[in-house]
Amino acid sequence: MTRLVHDGRPTEAVDYAKQPLLVAHDGEDIIAASPSEEIAYRSTPASGRLVLAGTDAQPLALAAVRLAREAIRGQLLLDGWAVLHSSAVVRPDDGATLLTFGELLANDRVLVRPTGERDVEVVPWPSAAALGLGLLHSLGWDVTAREHLRAGGSFHPTRHESVTKALLAGDHTPLWENARRERKVQVFPDQFPDLFDLPLATGGRAAGLLFPQVDADAAPDTVDGTRTLGESDFMSGATEDRYPDVFGQAQGVDGGGRESARAAVAARLAELPHRTVRPSHDIPASAAVLTKVADAIDREAAPMQFLGEGL
């Protein structure tokens, strides 16, 4: 498969999952080779079949899992879902969901679609979560994470070894790969309830939008703001830079969703309460402000007959 990629046919160099990938065509099939990972690919979009071959089990397994997830995303995009650059918190008793924009944790994303007459359904993005060393420390989770590692446990294998060393040493100074990307602990979803006693939601319906403007030293508060949802808030085009659909799994649908799906979601979310908040590094004070904001959104959204409907 790798020889086919390099046999003189036209190729395109693509960054995929932070690795260089050479992509070419063999008839209707898409073929590709990742020299650094020693993995080759053959995709047949017409049938959905995708074959991977490699020399090392772990990178091959990671690539297979990643592409299984991308296959699911491709089908969801085809079925009318869109992908928001947002995190979400869900109230368990009725599914009321607050969407938070602004890359508060990492490359946050959730899947959304219009449902019913005016609701927006929300489901989680199936992936490990990236948590910075400073965030782990401020939440008090670094002790649990360190004990987990010392007991022979592990986190997602994509984490950088320097992160593991810092965590074991009790050093929560942020580690930077470059000027823009922080090296973080990659936590499997099921590790949040098991290790950190943080329950995970499987779905919800949007009730409000939060736009945080973090100021480390200021007093947490709500602030005046006119920020509204924009095209850049969807994982679309250049925004979705890590996993371009080089294997045709979404059959040409934009990574953020069909234009019609994005427009419908944006129109419905525009009708929901919006708040701009200023959290700081004072977690208790920030939590108090966010609770107050959530309560205010709750009261404002109640006339829309959302609350109490359940999932």
PDB file of N, CA, C and O in Angstrom, residues 246-304:
ATOM      1  N   VAL A 246      -9.924  13.112   4.941  1.00  0.00           N
ATOM      2  CA  VAL A 246      -9.126  12.698   3.782  1.00  0.00           C
ATOM      3  C   VAL A 246      -9.590  11.367   3.206  1.00  0.00           C
ATOM      4  O   VAL A 246      -9.289  11.046   2.055  1.00  0.00           O
ATOM      5  N   PHE A 247     -10.347  10.569   3.984  1.00  0.00           N
ATOM      6  CA  PHE A 247     -10.770   9.248   3.521  1.00  0.00           C
ATOM      7  C   PHE A 247     -12.218   9.215   3.046  1.00  0.00           C
ATOM      8  O   PHE A 247     -12.785   8.151   2.816  1.00  0.00           O
ATOM      9  N   GLY A 248     -12.829  10.389   2.918  1.00  0.00           N
ATOM     10  CA  GLY A 248     -14.156  10.478   2.335  1.00  0.00           C
ATOM     11  C   GLY A 248     -15.255   9.876   3.186  1.00  0.00           C
ATOM     12  O   GLY A 248     -16.306   9.493   2.648  1.00  0.00           O
ATOM     13  N   GLN A 249     -15.072   9.824   4.494  1.00  0.00           N
ATOM     14  CA  GLN A 249     -16.077   9.185   5.348  1.00  0.00           C
ATOM     15  C   GLN A 249     -17.349  10.013   5.489  1.00  0.00           C
ATOM     16  O   GLN A 249     -18.416   9.479   5.772  1.00  0.00           O
ATOM     17  N   ALA A 250     -17.230  11.332   5.310  1.00  0.00           N
ATOM     18  CA  ALA A 250     -18.411  12.196   5.365  1.00  0.00           C
ATOM     19  C   ALA A 250     -18.936  12.524   3.973  1.00  0.00           C
ATOM     20  O   ALA A 250     -19.877  13.305   3.836  1.00  0.00           O
ATOM     21  N   GLN A 251     -18.322  11.930   2.943  1.00  0.00           N
ATOM     22  CA  GLN A 251     -18.768  12.088   1.558  1.00  0.00           C
ATOM     23  C   GLN A 251     -18.923  13.551   1.164  1.00  0.00           C
ATOM     24  O   GLN A 251     -19.901  13.958   0.523  1.00  0.00           O
ATOM     25  N   GLY A 252     -17.956  14.363   1.584  1.00  0.00           N
ATOM     26  CA  GLY A 252     -17.937  15.761   1.165  1.00  0.00           C
ATOM     27  C   GLY A 252     -18.669  16.715   2.080  1.00  0.00           C
ATOM     28  O   GLY A 252     -18.608  17.934   1.866  1.00  0.00           O
ATOM     29  N   VAL A 253     -19.375  16.221   3.099  1.00  0.00           N
ATOM     30  CA  VAL A 253     -20.043  17.118   4.038  1.00  0.00           C
ATOM     31  C   VAL A 253     -18.994  17.815   4.896  1.00  0.00           C
ATOM     32  O   VAL A 253     -18.048  17.194   5.370  1.00  0.00           O
ATOM     33  N   ASP A 254     -19.148  19.110   5.087  1.00  0.00           N
ATOM     34  CA  ASP A 254     -18.217  19.892   5.883  1.00  0.00           C
ATOM     35  C   ASP A 254     -18.080  19.306   7.287  1.00  0.00           C
ATOM     36  O   ASP A 254     -19.046  18.768   7.848  1.00  0.00           O
ATOM     37  N   GLY A 255     -16.877  19.410   7.861  1.00  0.00           N
ATOM     38  CA  GLY A 255     -16.613  18.843   9.183  1.00  0.00           C
ATOM     39  C   GLY A 255     -17.476  19.411  10.286  1.00  0.00           C
ATOM     40  O   GLY A 255     -17.629  18.791  11.340  1.00  0.00           O
ATOM     41  N   GLY A 256     -18.037  20.598  10.088  1.00  0.00           N
ATOM     42  CA  GLY A 256     -18.930  21.181  11.081  1.00  0.00           C
ATOM     43  C   GLY A 256     -20.383  20.844  10.859  1.00  0.00           C
ATOM     44  O   GLY A 256     -21.244  21.204  11.658  1.00  0.00           O
ATOM     45  N   GLY A 257     -20.675  20.131   9.751  1.00  0.00           N
ATOM     46  CA  GLY A 257     -22.050  19.775   9.430  1.00  0.00           C
ATOM     47  C   GLY A 257     -22.498  20.437   8.145  1.00  0.00           C
ATOM     48  O   GLY A 257     -21.867  21.373   7.641  1.00  0.00           O
ATOM     49  N   ARG A 258     -23.597  19.960   7.603  1.00  0.00           N
ATOM     50  CA  ARG A 258     -24.152  20.591   6.406  1.00  0.00           C
ATOM     51  C   ARG A 258     -24.473  22.052   6.695  1.00  0.00           C
ATOM     52  O   ARG A 258     -24.834  22.422   7.814  1.00  0.00           O
ATOM     53  N   GLU A 259     -24.388  22.875   5.660  1.00  0.00           N
ATOM     54  CA  GLU A 259     -24.690  24.290   5.844  1.00  0.00           C
ATOM     55  C   GLU A 259     -26.110  24.481   6.377  1.00  0.00           C
ATOM     56  O   GLU A 259     -26.359  25.331   7.235  1.00  0.00           O
ATOM     57  N   SER A 260     -27.041  23.679   5.877  1.00  0.00           N
ATOM     58  CA  SER A 260     -28.428  23.795   6.344  1.00  0.00           C
ATOM     59  C   SER A 260     -28.548  23.415   7.817  1.00  0.00           C
ATOM     60  O   SER A 260     -29.321  24.039   8.569  1.00  0.00           O
ATOM     61  N   ALA A 261     -27.794  22.392   8.246  1.00  0.00           N
ATOM     62  CA  ALA A 261     -27.839  21.984   9.655  1.00  0.00           C
ATOM     63  C   ALA A 261     -27.238  23.065  10.546  1.00  0.00           C
ATOM     64  O   ALA A 261     -27.786  23.389  11.621  1.00  0.00           O
ATOM     65  N   ARG A 262     -26.098  23.640  10.127  1.00  0.00           N
ATOM     66  CA  ARG A 262     -25.481  24.702  10.916  1.00  0.00           C
ATOM     67  C   ARG A 262     -26.405  25.908  11.026  1.00  0.00           C
ATOM     68  O   ARG A 262     -26.549  26.514  12.091  1.00  0.00           O
ATOM     69  N   ALA A 263     -27.061  26.255   9.921  1.00  0.00           N
ATOM     70  CA  ALA A 263     -27.961  27.414   9.931  1.00  0.00           C
ATOM     71  C   ALA A 263     -29.155  27.180  10.853  1.00  0.00           C
ATOM     72  O   ALA A 263     -29.558  28.076  11.608  1.00  0.00           O
ATOM     73  N   ALA A 264     -29.709  25.963  10.812  1.00  0.00           N
ATOM     74  CA  ALA A 264     -30.867  25.663  11.665  1.00  0.00           C
ATOM     75  C   ALA A 264     -30.478  25.679  13.139  1.00  0.00           C
ATOM     76  O   ALA A 264     -31.207  26.215  13.985  1.00  0.00           O
ATOM     77  N   VAL A 265     -29.326  25.091  13.462  1.00  0.00           N
ATOM     78  CA  VAL A 265     -28.852  25.088  14.850  1.00  0.00           C
ATOM     79  C   VAL A 265     -28.593  26.517  15.316  1.00  0.00           C
ATOM     80  O   VAL A 265     -29.003  26.913  16.423  1.00  0.00           O
ATOM     81  N   ALA A 266     -27.911  27.305  14.488  1.00  0.00           N
ATOM     82  CA  ALA A 266     -27.584  28.686  14.865  1.00  0.00           C
ATOM     83  C   ALA A 266     -28.844  29.500  15.112  1.00  0.00           C
ATOM     84  O   ALA A 266     -28.913  30.292  16.060  1.00  0.00           O
ATOM     85  N   ALA A 267     -29.865  29.316  14.269  1.00  0.00           N
ATOM     86  CA  ALA A 267     -31.107  30.078  14.426  1.00  0.00           C
ATOM     87  C   ALA A 267     -31.808  29.722  15.730  1.00  0.00           C
ATOM     88  O   ALA A 267     -32.329  30.598  16.434  1.00  0.00           O
ATOM     89  N   ARG A 268     -31.815  28.439  16.080  1.00  0.00           N
ATOM     90  CA  ARG A 268     -32.481  28.031  17.322  1.00  0.00           C
ATOM     91  C   ARG A 268     -31.697  28.465  18.550  1.00  0.00           C
ATOM     92  O   ARG A 268     -32.281  28.887  19.552  1.00  0.00           O
ATOM     93  N   LEU A 269     -30.378  28.346  18.489  1.00  0.00           N
ATOM     94  CA  LEU A 269     -29.571  28.761  19.634  1.00  0.00           C
ATOM     95  C   LEU A 269     -29.649  30.269  19.847  1.00  0.00           C
ATOM     96  O   LEU A 269     -29.536  30.746  20.985  1.00  0.00           O
ATOM     97  N   ALA A 270     -29.845  31.022  18.765  1.00  0.00           N
ATOM     98  CA  ALA A 270     -29.952  32.479  18.890  1.00  0.00           C
ATOM     99  C   ALA A 270     -31.145  32.892  19.727  1.00  0.00           C
ATOM    100  O   ALA A 270     -31.167  33.993  20.301  1.00  0.00           O
ATOM    101  N   GLU A 271     -32.139  32.025  19.831  1.00  0.00           N
ATOM    102  CA  GLU A 271     -33.334  32.337  20.612  1.00  0.00           C
ATOM    103  C   GLU A 271     -33.165  32.030  22.093  1.00  0.00           C
ATOM    104  O   GLU A 271     -34.017  32.395  22.906  1.00  0.00           O
ATOM    105  N   LEU A 272     -32.088  31.368  22.459  1.00  0.00           N
ATOM    106  CA  LEU A 272     -31.865  30.993  23.854  1.00  0.00           C
ATOM    107  C   LEU A 272     -31.114  32.089  24.600  1.00  0.00           C
ATOM    108  O   LEU A 272     -30.447  32.933  23.993  1.00  0.00           O
ATOM    109  N   PRO A 273     -31.176  32.116  25.931  1.00  0.00           N
ATOM    110  CA  PRO A 273     -30.436  33.111  26.715  1.00  0.00           C
ATOM    111  C   PRO A 273     -28.934  33.028  26.465  1.00  0.00           C
ATOM    112  O   PRO A 273     -28.368  31.936  26.384  1.00  0.00           O
ATOM    113  N   HIS A 274     -28.303  34.189  26.331  1.00  0.00           N
ATOM    114  CA  HIS A 274     -26.854  34.299  26.173  1.00  0.00           C
ATOM    115  C   HIS A 274     -26.303  35.059  27.383  1.00  0.00           C
ATOM    116  O   HIS A 274     -26.901  36.033  27.833  1.00  0.00           O
ATOM    117  N   ARG A 275     -25.165  34.625  27.879  1.00  0.00           N
ATOM    118  CA  ARG A 275     -24.498  35.354  28.958  1.00  0.00           C
ATOM    119  C   ARG A 275     -22.993  35.377  28.706  1.00  0.00           C
ATOM    120  O   ARG A 275     -22.399  34.364  28.315  1.00  0.00           O
ATOM    121  N   THR A 276     -22.389  36.540  28.969  1.00  0.00           N
ATOM    122  CA  THR A 276     -20.932  36.658  28.966  1.00  0.00           C
ATOM    123  C   THR A 276     -20.471  36.715  30.411  1.00  0.00           C
ATOM    124  O   THR A 276     -20.991  37.515  31.204  1.00  0.00           O
ATOM    125  N   VAL A 277     -19.552  35.853  30.775  1.00  0.00           N
ATOM    126  CA  VAL A 277     -19.094  35.770  32.157  1.00  0.00           C
ATOM    127  C   VAL A 277     -17.583  35.927  32.207  1.00  0.00           C
ATOM    128  O   VAL A 277     -16.877  35.654  31.228  1.00  0.00           O
ATOM    129  N   ARG A 278     -17.104  36.379  33.380  1.00  0.00           N
ATOM    130  CA  ARG A 278     -15.657  36.569  33.562  1.00  0.00           C
ATOM    131  C   ARG A 278     -15.210  35.709  34.737  1.00  0.00           C
ATOM    132  O   ARG A 278     -15.170  36.160  35.872  1.00  0.00           O
ATOM    133  N   PRO A 279     -14.860  34.439  34.472  1.00  0.00           N
ATOM    134  CA  PRO A 279     -14.282  33.613  35.542  1.00  0.00           C
ATOM    135  C   PRO A 279     -12.813  33.968  35.744  1.00  0.00           C
ATOM    136  O   PRO A 279     -12.177  34.581  34.878  1.00  0.00           O
ATOM    137  N   SER A 280     -12.289  33.593  36.905  1.00  0.00           N
ATOM    138  CA  SER A 280     -10.877  33.820  37.217  1.00  0.00           C
ATOM    139  C   SER A 280     -10.258  32.510  37.657  1.00  0.00           C
ATOM    140  O   SER A 280     -10.860  31.449  37.519  1.00  0.00           O
ATOM    141  N   HIS A 281      -9.062  32.575  38.221  1.00  0.00           N
ATOM    142  CA  HIS A 281      -8.435  31.379  38.766  1.00  0.00           C
ATOM    143  C   HIS A 281      -8.902  31.076  40.184  1.00  0.00           C
ATOM    144  O   HIS A 281      -8.434  30.111  40.796  1.00  0.00           O
ATOM    145  N   ASP A 282      -9.807  31.905  40.708  1.00  0.00           N
ATOM    146  CA  ASP A 282     -10.441  31.639  41.994  1.00  0.00           C
ATOM    147  C   ASP A 282     -11.631  30.723  41.721  1.00  0.00           C
ATOM    148  O   ASP A 282     -12.723  31.173  41.364  1.00  0.00           O
ATOM    149  N   ILE A 283     -11.432  29.422  41.905  1.00  0.00           N
ATOM    150  CA  ILE A 283     -12.455  28.461  41.499  1.00  0.00           C
ATOM    151  C   ILE A 283     -13.742  28.590  42.307  1.00  0.00           C
ATOM    152  O   ILE A 283     -14.837  28.622  41.731  1.00  0.00           O
ATOM    153  N   PRO A 284     -13.713  28.672  43.643  1.00  0.00           N
ATOM    154  CA  PRO A 284     -14.978  28.816  44.379  1.00  0.00           C
ATOM    155  C   PRO A 284     -15.763  30.055  43.964  1.00  0.00           C
ATOM    156  O   PRO A 284     -16.988  29.999  43.799  1.00  0.00           O
ATOM    157  N   ALA A 285     -15.074  31.185  43.806  1.00  0.00           N
ATOM    158  CA  ALA A 285     -15.770  32.413  43.421  1.00  0.00           C
ATOM    159  C   ALA A 285     -16.316  32.309  42.002  1.00  0.00           C
ATOM    160  O   ALA A 285     -17.436  32.757  41.720  1.00  0.00           O
ATOM    161  N   SER A 286     -15.561  31.701  41.111  1.00  0.00           N
ATOM    162  CA  SER A 286     -16.029  31.529  39.743  1.00  0.00           C
ATOM    163  C   SER A 286     -17.226  30.588  39.696  1.00  0.00           C
ATOM    164  O   SER A 286     -18.198  30.827  38.962  1.00  0.00           O
ATOM    165  N   ALA A 287     -17.161  29.520  40.497  1.00  0.00           N
ATOM    166  CA  ALA A 287     -18.278  28.570  40.535  1.00  0.00           C
ATOM    167  C   ALA A 287     -19.542  29.255  41.040  1.00  0.00           C
ATOM    168  O   ALA A 287     -20.647  28.989  40.542  1.00  0.00           O
ATOM    169  N   ALA A 288     -19.401  30.141  42.029  1.00  0.00           N
ATOM    170  CA  ALA A 288     -20.563  30.844  42.557  1.00  0.00           C
ATOM    171  C   ALA A 288     -21.208  31.729  41.487  1.00  0.00           C
ATOM    172  O   ALA A 288     -22.437  31.783  41.354  1.00  0.00           O
ATOM    173  N   VAL A 289     -20.377  32.420  40.703  1.00  0.00           N
ATOM    174  CA  VAL A 289     -20.903  33.269  39.629  1.00  0.00           C
ATOM    175  C   VAL A 289     -21.578  32.426  38.558  1.00  0.00           C
ATOM    176  O   VAL A 289     -22.673  32.755  38.072  1.00  0.00           O
ATOM    177  N   LEU A 290     -20.956  31.309  38.192  1.00  0.00           N
ATOM    178  CA  LEU A 290     -21.541  30.448  37.163  1.00  0.00           C
ATOM    179  C   LEU A 290     -22.864  29.845  37.630  1.00  0.00           C
ATOM    180  O   LEU A 290     -23.808  29.705  36.841  1.00  0.00           O
ATOM    181  N   THR A 291     -22.952  29.492  38.917  1.00  0.00           N
ATOM    182  CA  THR A 291     -24.215  28.980  39.461  1.00  0.00           C
ATOM    183  C   THR A 291     -25.300  30.043  39.388  1.00  0.00           C
ATOM    184  O   THR A 291     -26.449  29.766  39.015  1.00  0.00           O
ATOM    185  N   LYS A 292     -24.952  31.269  39.728  1.00  0.00           N
ATOM    186  CA  LYS A 292     -25.904  32.380  39.659  1.00  0.00           C
ATOM    187  C   LYS A 292     -26.376  32.597  38.221  1.00  0.00           C
ATOM    188  O   LYS A 292     -27.573  32.798  37.976  1.00  0.00           O
ATOM    189  N   VAL A 293     -25.441  32.538  37.272  1.00  0.00           N
ATOM    190  CA  VAL A 293     -25.795  32.709  35.862  1.00  0.00           C
ATOM    191  C   VAL A 293     -26.699  31.574  35.396  1.00  0.00           C
ATOM    192  O   VAL A 293     -27.688  31.788  34.689  1.00  0.00           O
ATOM    193  N   ALA A 294     -26.360  30.344  35.800  1.00  0.00           N
ATOM    194  CA  ALA A 294     -27.176  29.198  35.405  1.00  0.00           C
ATOM    195  C   ALA A 294     -28.598  29.323  35.938  1.00  0.00           C
ATOM    196  O   ALA A 294     -29.573  29.007  35.240  1.00  0.00           O
ATOM    197  N   ASP A 295     -28.727  29.801  37.172  1.00  0.00           N
ATOM    198  CA  ASP A 295     -30.060  29.996  37.750  1.00  0.00           C
ATOM    199  C   ASP A 295     -30.845  31.046  36.971  1.00  0.00           C
ATOM    200  O   ASP A 295     -32.061  30.895  36.744  1.00  0.00           O
ATOM    201  N   ALA A 296     -30.153  32.118  36.563  1.00  0.00           N
ATOM    202  CA  ALA A 296     -30.828  33.169  35.797  1.00  0.00           C
ATOM    203  C   ALA A 296     -31.286  32.646  34.441  1.00  0.00           C
ATOM    204  O   ALA A 296     -32.393  32.949  33.980  1.00  0.00           O
ATOM    205  N   ILE A 297     -30.445  31.860  33.785  1.00  0.00           N
ATOM    206  CA  ILE A 297     -30.821  31.264  32.503  1.00  0.00           C
ATOM    207  C   ILE A 297     -31.990  30.301  32.696  1.00  0.00           C
ATOM    208  O   ILE A 297     -32.910  30.244  31.873  1.00  0.00           O
ATOM    209  N   ASP A 298     -31.970  29.574  33.795  1.00  0.00           N
ATOM    210  CA  ASP A 298     -33.048  28.632  34.119  1.00  0.00           C
ATOM    211  C   ASP A 298     -34.393  29.377  34.160  1.00  0.00           C
ATOM    212  O   ASP A 298     -35.380  28.955  33.566  1.00  0.00           O
ATOM    213  N   ARG A 299     -34.418  30.500  34.870  1.00  0.00           N
ATOM    214  CA  ARG A 299     -35.665  31.269  34.995  1.00  0.00           C
ATOM    215  C   ARG A 299     -36.096  31.837  33.652  1.00  0.00           C
ATOM    216  O   ARG A 299     -37.279  31.875  33.330  1.00  0.00           O
ATOM    217  N   GLU A 300     -35.120  32.273  32.854  1.00  0.00           N
ATOM    218  CA  GLU A 300     -35.448  32.865  31.557  1.00  0.00           C
ATOM    219  C   GLU A 300     -35.930  31.822  30.567  1.00  0.00           C
ATOM    220  O   GLU A 300     -36.784  32.091  29.727  1.00  0.00           O
ATOM    221  N   ALA A 301     -35.379  30.589  30.662  1.00  0.00           N
ATOM    222  CA  ALA A 301     -35.748  29.548  29.711  1.00  0.00           C
ATOM    223  C   ALA A 301     -37.046  28.856  30.083  1.00  0.00           C
ATOM    224  O   ALA A 301     -37.682  28.226  29.251  1.00  0.00           O
ATOM    225  N   ALA A 302     -37.498  28.981  31.346  1.00  0.00           N
ATOM    226  CA  ALA A 302     -38.678  28.258  31.807  1.00  0.00           C
ATOM    227  C   ALA A 302     -39.922  28.502  30.964  1.00  0.00           C
ATOM    228  O   ALA A 302     -40.669  27.560  30.670  1.00  0.00           O
ATOM    229  N   PRO A 303     -40.220  29.753  30.519  1.00  0.00           N
ATOM    230  CA  PRO A 303     -41.420  29.943  29.719  1.00  0.00           C
ATOM    231  C   PRO A 303     -41.407  29.207  28.387  1.00  0.00           C
ATOM    232  O   PRO A 303     -42.441  29.073  27.744  1.00  0.00           O
ATOM    233  N   MET A 304     -40.247  28.706  27.957  1.00  0.00           N
ATOM    234  CA  MET A 304     -40.164  27.996  26.684  1.00  0.00           C
ATOM    235  C   MET A 304     -40.608  26.545  26.808  1.00  0.00           C
ATOM    236  O   MET A 304     -40.506  25.772  25.887  1.00  0.00           O
TER     237      MET A 304
END
